Tab-separated table of N, CA and C in Angstrom:
chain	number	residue	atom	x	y	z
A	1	UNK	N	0.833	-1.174	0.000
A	1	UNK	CA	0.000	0.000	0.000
A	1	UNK	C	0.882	1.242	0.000
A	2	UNK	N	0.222	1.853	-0.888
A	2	UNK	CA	1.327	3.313	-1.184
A	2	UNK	C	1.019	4.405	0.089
A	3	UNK	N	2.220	5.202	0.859
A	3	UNK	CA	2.000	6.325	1.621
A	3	UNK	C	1.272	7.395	1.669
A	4	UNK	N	0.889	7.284	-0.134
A	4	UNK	CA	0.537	9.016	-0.429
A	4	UNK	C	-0.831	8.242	-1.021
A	5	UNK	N	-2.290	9.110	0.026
A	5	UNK	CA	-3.383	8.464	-0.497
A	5	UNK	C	-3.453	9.209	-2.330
A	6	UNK	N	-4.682	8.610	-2.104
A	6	UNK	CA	-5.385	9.076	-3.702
A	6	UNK	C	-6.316	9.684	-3.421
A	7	UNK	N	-7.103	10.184	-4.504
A	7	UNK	CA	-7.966	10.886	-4.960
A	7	UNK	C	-9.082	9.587	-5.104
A	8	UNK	N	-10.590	9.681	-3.951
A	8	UNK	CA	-11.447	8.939	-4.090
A	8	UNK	C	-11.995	8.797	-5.200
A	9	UNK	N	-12.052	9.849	-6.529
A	9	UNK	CA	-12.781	9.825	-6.892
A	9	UNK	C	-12.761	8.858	-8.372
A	10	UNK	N	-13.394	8.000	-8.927
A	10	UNK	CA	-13.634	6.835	-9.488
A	10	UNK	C	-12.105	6.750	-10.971
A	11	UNK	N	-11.232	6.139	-10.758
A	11	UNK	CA	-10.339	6.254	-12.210
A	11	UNK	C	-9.455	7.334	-11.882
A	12	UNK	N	-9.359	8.382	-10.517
A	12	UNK	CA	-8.352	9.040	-10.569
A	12	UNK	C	-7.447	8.876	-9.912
A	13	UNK	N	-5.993	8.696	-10.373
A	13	UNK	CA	-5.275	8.129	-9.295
A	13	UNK	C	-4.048	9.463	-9.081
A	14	UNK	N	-4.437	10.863	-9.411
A	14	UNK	CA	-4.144	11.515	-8.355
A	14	UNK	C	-3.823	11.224	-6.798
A	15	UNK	N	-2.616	12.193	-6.067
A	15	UNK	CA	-2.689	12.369	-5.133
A	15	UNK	C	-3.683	13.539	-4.378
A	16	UNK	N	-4.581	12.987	-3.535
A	16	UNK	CA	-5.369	14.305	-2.769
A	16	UNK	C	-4.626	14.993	-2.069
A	17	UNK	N	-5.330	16.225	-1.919
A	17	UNK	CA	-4.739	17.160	-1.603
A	17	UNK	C	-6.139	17.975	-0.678
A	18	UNK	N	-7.100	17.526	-0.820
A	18	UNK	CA	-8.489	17.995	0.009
A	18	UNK	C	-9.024	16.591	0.885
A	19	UNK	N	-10.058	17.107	1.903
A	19	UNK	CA	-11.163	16.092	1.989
A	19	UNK	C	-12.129	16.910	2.383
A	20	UNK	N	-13.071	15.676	1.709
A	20	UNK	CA	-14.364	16.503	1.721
A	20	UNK	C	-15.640	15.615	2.974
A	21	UNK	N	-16.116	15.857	3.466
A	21	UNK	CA	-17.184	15.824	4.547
A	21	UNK	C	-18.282	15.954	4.473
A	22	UNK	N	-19.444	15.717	4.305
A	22	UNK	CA	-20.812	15.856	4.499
A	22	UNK	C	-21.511	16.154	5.470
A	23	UNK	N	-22.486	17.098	5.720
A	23	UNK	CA	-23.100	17.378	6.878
A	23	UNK	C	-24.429	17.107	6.834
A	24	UNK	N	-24.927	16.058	6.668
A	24	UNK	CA	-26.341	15.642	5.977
A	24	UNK	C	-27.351	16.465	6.207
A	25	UNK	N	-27.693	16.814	8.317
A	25	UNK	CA	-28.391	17.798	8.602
A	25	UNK	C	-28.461	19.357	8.392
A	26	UNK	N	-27.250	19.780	8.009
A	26	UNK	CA	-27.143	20.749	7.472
A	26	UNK	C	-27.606	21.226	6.171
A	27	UNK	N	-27.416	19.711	4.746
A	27	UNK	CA	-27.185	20.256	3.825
A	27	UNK	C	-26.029	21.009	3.335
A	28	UNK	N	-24.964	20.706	3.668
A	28	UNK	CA	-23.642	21.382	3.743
A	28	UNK	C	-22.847	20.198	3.495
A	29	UNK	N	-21.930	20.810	2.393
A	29	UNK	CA	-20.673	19.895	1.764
A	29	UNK	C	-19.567	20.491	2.320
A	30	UNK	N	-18.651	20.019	3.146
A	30	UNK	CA	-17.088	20.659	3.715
A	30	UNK	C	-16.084	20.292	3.186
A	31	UNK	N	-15.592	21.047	2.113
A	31	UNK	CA	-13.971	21.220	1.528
A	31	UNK	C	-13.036	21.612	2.471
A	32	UNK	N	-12.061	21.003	3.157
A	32	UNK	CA	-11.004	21.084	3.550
A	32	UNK	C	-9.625	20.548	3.177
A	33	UNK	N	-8.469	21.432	4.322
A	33	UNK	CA	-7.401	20.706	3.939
A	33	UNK	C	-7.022	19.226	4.242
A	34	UNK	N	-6.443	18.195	3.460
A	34	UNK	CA	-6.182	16.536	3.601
A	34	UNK	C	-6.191	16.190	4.621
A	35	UNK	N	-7.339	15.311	5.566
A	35	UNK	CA	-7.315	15.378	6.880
A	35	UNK	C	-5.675	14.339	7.278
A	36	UNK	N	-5.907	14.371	8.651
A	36	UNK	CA	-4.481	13.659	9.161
A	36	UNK	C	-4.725	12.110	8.807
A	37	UNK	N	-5.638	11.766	8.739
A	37	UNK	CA	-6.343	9.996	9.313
A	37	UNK	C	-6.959	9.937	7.933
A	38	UNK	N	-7.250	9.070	7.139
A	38	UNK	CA	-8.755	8.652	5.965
A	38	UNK	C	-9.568	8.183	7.137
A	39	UNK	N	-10.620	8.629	7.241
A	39	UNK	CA	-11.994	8.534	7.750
A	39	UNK	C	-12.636	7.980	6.756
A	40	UNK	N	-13.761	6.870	7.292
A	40	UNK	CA	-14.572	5.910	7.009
A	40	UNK	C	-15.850	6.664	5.913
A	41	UNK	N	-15.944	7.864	6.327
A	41	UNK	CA	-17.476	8.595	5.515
A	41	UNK	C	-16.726	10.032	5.290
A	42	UNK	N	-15.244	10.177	5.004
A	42	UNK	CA	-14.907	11.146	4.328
A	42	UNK	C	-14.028	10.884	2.801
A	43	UNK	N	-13.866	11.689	2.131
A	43	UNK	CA	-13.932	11.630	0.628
A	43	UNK	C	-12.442	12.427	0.374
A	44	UNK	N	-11.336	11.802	-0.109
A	44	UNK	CA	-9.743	13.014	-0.198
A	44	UNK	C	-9.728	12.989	-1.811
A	45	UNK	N	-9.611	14.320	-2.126
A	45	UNK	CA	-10.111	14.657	-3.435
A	45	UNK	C	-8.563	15.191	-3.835
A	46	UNK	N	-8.389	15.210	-5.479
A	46	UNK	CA	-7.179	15.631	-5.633
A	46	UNK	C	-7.064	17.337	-5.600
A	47	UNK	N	-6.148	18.065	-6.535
A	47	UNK	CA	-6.648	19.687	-6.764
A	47	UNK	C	-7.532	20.082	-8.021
A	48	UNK	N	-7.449	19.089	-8.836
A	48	UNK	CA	-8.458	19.339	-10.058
A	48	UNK	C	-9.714	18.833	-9.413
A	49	UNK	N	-10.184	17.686	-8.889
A	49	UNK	CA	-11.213	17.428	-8.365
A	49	UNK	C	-11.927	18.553	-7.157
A	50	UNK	N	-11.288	18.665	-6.397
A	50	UNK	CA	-11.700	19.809	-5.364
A	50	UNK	C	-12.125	20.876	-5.610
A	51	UNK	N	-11.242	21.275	-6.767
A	51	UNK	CA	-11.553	23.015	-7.607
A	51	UNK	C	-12.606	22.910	-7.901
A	52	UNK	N	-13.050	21.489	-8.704
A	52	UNK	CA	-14.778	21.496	-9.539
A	52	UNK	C	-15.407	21.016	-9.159
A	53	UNK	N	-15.654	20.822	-7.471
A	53	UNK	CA	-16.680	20.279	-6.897
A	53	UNK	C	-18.099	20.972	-6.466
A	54	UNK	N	-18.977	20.260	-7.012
A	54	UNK	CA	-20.049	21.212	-6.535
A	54	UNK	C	-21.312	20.103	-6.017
A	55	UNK	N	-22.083	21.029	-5.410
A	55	UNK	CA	-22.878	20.146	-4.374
A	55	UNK	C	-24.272	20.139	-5.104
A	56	UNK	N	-25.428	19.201	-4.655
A	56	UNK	CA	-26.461	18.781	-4.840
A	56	UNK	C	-27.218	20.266	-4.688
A	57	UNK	N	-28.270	20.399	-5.489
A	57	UNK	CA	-29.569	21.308	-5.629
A	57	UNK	C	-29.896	21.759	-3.924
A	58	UNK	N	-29.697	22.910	-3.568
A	58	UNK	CA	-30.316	23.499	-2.302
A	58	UNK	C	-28.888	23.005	-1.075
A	59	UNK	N	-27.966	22.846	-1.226
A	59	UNK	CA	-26.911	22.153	-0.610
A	59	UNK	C	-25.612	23.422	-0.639
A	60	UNK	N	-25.460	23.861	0.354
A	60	UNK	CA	-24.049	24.526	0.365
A	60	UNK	C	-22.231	23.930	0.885
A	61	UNK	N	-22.274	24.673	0.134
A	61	UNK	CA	-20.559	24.113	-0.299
A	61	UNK	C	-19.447	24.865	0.265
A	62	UNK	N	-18.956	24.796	1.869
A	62	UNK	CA	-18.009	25.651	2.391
A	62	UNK	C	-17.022	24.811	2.811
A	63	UNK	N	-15.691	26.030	1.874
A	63	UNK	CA	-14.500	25.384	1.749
A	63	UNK	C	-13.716	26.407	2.826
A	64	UNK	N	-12.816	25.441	3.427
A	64	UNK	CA	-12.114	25.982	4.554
A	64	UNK	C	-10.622	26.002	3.785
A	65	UNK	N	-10.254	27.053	3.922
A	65	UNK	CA	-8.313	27.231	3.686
A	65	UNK	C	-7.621	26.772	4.560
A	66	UNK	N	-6.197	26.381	3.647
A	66	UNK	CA	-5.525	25.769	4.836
A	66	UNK	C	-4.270	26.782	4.997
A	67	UNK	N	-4.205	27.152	6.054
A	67	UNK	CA	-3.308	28.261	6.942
A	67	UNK	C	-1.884	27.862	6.816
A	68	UNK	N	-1.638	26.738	6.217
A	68	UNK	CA	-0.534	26.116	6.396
A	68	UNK	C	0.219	26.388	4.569
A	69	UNK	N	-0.946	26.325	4.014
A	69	UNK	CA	0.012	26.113	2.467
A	69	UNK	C	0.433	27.127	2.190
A	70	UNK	N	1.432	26.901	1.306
A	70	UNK	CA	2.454	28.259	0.535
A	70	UNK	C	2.030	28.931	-0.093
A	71	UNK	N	1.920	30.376	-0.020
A	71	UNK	CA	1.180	31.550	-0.724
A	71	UNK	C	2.269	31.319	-2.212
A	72	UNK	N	1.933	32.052	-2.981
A	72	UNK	CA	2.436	33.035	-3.803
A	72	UNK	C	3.043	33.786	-3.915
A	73	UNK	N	4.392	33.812	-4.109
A	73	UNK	CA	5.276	34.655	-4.306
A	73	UNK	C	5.254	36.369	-4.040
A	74	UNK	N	5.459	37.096	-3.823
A	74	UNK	CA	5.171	38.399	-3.719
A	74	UNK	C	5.837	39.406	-4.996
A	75	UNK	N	5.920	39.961	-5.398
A	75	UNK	CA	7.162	41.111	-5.823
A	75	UNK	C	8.239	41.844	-4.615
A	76	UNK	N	7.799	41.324	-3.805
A	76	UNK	CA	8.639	42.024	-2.100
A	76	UNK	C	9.294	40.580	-2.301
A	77	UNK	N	8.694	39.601	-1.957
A	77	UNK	CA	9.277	38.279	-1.818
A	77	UNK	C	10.750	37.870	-3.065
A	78	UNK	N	10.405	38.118	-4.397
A	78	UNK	CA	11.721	38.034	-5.230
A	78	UNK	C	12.063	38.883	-5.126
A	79	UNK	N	12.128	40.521	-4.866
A	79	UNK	CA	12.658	41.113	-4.730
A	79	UNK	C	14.034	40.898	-3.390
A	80	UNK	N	13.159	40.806	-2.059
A	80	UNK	CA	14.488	40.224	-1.186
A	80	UNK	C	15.124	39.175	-1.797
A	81	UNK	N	14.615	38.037	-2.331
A	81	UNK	CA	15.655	37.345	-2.926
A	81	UNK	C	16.574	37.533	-3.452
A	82	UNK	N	15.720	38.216	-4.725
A	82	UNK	CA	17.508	38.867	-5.694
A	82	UNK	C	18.391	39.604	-5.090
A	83	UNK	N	18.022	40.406	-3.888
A	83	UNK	CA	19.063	40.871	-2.807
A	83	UNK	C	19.975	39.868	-2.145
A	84	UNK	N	18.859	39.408	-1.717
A	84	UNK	CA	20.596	37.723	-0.916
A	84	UNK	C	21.289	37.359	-1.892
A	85	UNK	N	20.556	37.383	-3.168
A	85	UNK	CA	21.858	36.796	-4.676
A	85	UNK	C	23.153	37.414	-4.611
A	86	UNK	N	22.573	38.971	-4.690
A	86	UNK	CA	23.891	40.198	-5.373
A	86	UNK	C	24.527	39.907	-3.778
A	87	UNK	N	23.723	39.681	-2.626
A	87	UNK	CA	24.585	40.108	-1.798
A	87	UNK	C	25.719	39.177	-1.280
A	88	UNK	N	25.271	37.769	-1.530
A	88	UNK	CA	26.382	36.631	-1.546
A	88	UNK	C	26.855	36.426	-2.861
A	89	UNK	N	27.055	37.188	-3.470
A	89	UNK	CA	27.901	37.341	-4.753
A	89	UNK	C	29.088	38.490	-5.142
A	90	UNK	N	29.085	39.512	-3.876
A	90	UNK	CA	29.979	40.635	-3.603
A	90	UNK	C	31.089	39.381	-3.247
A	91	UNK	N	32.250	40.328	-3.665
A	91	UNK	CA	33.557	39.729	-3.493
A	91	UNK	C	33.857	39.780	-1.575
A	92	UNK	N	34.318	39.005	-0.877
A	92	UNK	CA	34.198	39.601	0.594
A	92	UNK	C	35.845	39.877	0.510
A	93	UNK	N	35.594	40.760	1.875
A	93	UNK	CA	36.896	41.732	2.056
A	93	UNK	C	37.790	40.636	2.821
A	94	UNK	N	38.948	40.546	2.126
A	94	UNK	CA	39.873	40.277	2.580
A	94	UNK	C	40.348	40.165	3.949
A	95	UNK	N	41.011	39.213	4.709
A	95	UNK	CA	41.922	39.308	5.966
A	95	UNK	C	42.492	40.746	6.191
A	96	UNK	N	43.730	40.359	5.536
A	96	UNK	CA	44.952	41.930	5.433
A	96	UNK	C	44.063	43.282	5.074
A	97	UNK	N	42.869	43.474	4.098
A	97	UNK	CA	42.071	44.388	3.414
A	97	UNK	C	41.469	44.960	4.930
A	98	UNK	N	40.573	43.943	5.937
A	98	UNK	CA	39.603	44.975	6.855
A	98	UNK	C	40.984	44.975	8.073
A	99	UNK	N	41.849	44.685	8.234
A	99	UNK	CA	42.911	44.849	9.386
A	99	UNK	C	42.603	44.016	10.603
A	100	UNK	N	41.324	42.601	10.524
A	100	UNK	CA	40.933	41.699	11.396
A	100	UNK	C	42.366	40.383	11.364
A	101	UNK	N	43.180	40.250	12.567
A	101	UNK	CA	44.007	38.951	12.533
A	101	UNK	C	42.546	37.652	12.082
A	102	UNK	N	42.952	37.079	10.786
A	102	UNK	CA	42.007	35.810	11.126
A	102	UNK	C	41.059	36.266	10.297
A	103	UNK	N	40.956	37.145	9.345
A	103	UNK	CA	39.390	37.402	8.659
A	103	UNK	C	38.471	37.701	8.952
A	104	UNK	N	37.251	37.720	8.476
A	104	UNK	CA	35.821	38.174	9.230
A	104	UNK	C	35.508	37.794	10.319
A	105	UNK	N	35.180	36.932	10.678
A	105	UNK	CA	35.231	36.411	11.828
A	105	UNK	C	35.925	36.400	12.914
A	106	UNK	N	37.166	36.483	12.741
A	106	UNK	CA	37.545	36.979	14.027
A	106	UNK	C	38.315	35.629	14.641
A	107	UNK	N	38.680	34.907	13.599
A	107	UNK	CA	38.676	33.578	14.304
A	107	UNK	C	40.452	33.343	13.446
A	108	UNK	N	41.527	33.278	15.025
A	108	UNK	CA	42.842	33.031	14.372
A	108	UNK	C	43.214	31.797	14.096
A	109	UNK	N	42.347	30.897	13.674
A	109	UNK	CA	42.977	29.753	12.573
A	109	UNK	C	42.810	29.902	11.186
A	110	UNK	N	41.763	30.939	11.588
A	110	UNK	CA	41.657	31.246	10.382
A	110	UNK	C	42.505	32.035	9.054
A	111	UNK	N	42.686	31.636	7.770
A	111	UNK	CA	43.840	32.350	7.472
A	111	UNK	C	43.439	33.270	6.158
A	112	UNK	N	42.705	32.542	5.098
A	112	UNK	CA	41.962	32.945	4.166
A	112	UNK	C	40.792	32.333	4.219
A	113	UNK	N	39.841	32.977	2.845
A	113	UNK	CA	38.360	32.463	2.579
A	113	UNK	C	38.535	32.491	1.619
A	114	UNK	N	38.101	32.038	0.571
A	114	UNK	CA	36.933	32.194	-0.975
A	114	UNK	C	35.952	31.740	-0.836
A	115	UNK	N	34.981	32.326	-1.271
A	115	UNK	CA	33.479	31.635	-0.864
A	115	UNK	C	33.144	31.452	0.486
A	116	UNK	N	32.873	30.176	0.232
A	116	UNK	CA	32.282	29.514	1.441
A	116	UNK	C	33.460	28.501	2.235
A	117	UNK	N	34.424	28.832	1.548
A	117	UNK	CA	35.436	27.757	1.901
A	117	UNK	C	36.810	28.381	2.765
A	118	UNK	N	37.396	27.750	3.634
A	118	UNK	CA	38.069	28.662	4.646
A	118	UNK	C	39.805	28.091	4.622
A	119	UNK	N	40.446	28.296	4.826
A	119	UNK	CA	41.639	28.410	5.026
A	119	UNK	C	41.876	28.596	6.329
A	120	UNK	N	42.439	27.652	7.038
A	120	UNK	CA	42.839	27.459	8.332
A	120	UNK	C	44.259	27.152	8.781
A	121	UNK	N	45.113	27.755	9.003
A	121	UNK	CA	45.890	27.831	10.248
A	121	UNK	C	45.855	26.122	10.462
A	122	UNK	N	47.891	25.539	10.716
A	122	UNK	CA	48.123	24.057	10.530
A	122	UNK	C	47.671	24.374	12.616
A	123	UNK	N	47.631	23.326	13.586
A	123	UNK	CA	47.534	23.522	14.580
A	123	UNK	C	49.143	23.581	15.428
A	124	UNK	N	49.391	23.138	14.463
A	124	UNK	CA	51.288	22.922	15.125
A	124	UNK	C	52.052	24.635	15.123
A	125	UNK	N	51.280	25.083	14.321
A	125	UNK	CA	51.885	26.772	14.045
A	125	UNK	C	51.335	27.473	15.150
């Protein structure tokens, strides 16, 4: 048996990504996010299925968001990004260049950097 349920619905073997609930006395259909457990009289629908679900004549259909999934990108959002790019892409200042024994850090085994990669001081020296 596979980890990642499916999509109840007949021939789709999507992964769900909803479940859906019935409230008989209500008349109310509940779209939510993939519960934790498959429940016995609930329904896990994929994202094409969920999007086009619609309920029986006189029957309402309330879908709950899930607080948890990943928005959409922002223009603020790539924007800071392309900032961490340029900004771990500046050349960094040198040992001898800022007058720190040991480089940025501050740390005397240290001897050089490039990148991400460090140059250390033998321990016998």
């Amino acid at each position: 048996m596979s980890p990642v349920r499916r999509c109840s619905r007949t021939a789709c073997g999507r992964p769900a990504v909803a479940t859906l609930t019935y409230v008989y006395a209500d008349s109310t259909a509940v779209l939510g996010p993939l519960a934790t457990y498959a429940e016995p009289h609930c329904y896990d629908l994929c994202a094409q299925h969920s999007e086009r679900l619609t309920a029986p004549r006189g029957w309402e259909v309330v879908r709950l968001s899930d607080g948890s999934a990943p928005t959409r990108p922002s223009g603020d959002d790539l924007e800071a990004l392309a900032n961490a790019v340029r900004e771990a892409a500046r050349p960094q200042e040198r040992a001898a260049e800022s007058g720190k024994p040991g480089g940025r850090g501050g740390d005397p085994m240290e001897v050089g950097r490039r990148g991400h990669l460090r140059v250390l001081r033998s321990p016998d020296n």
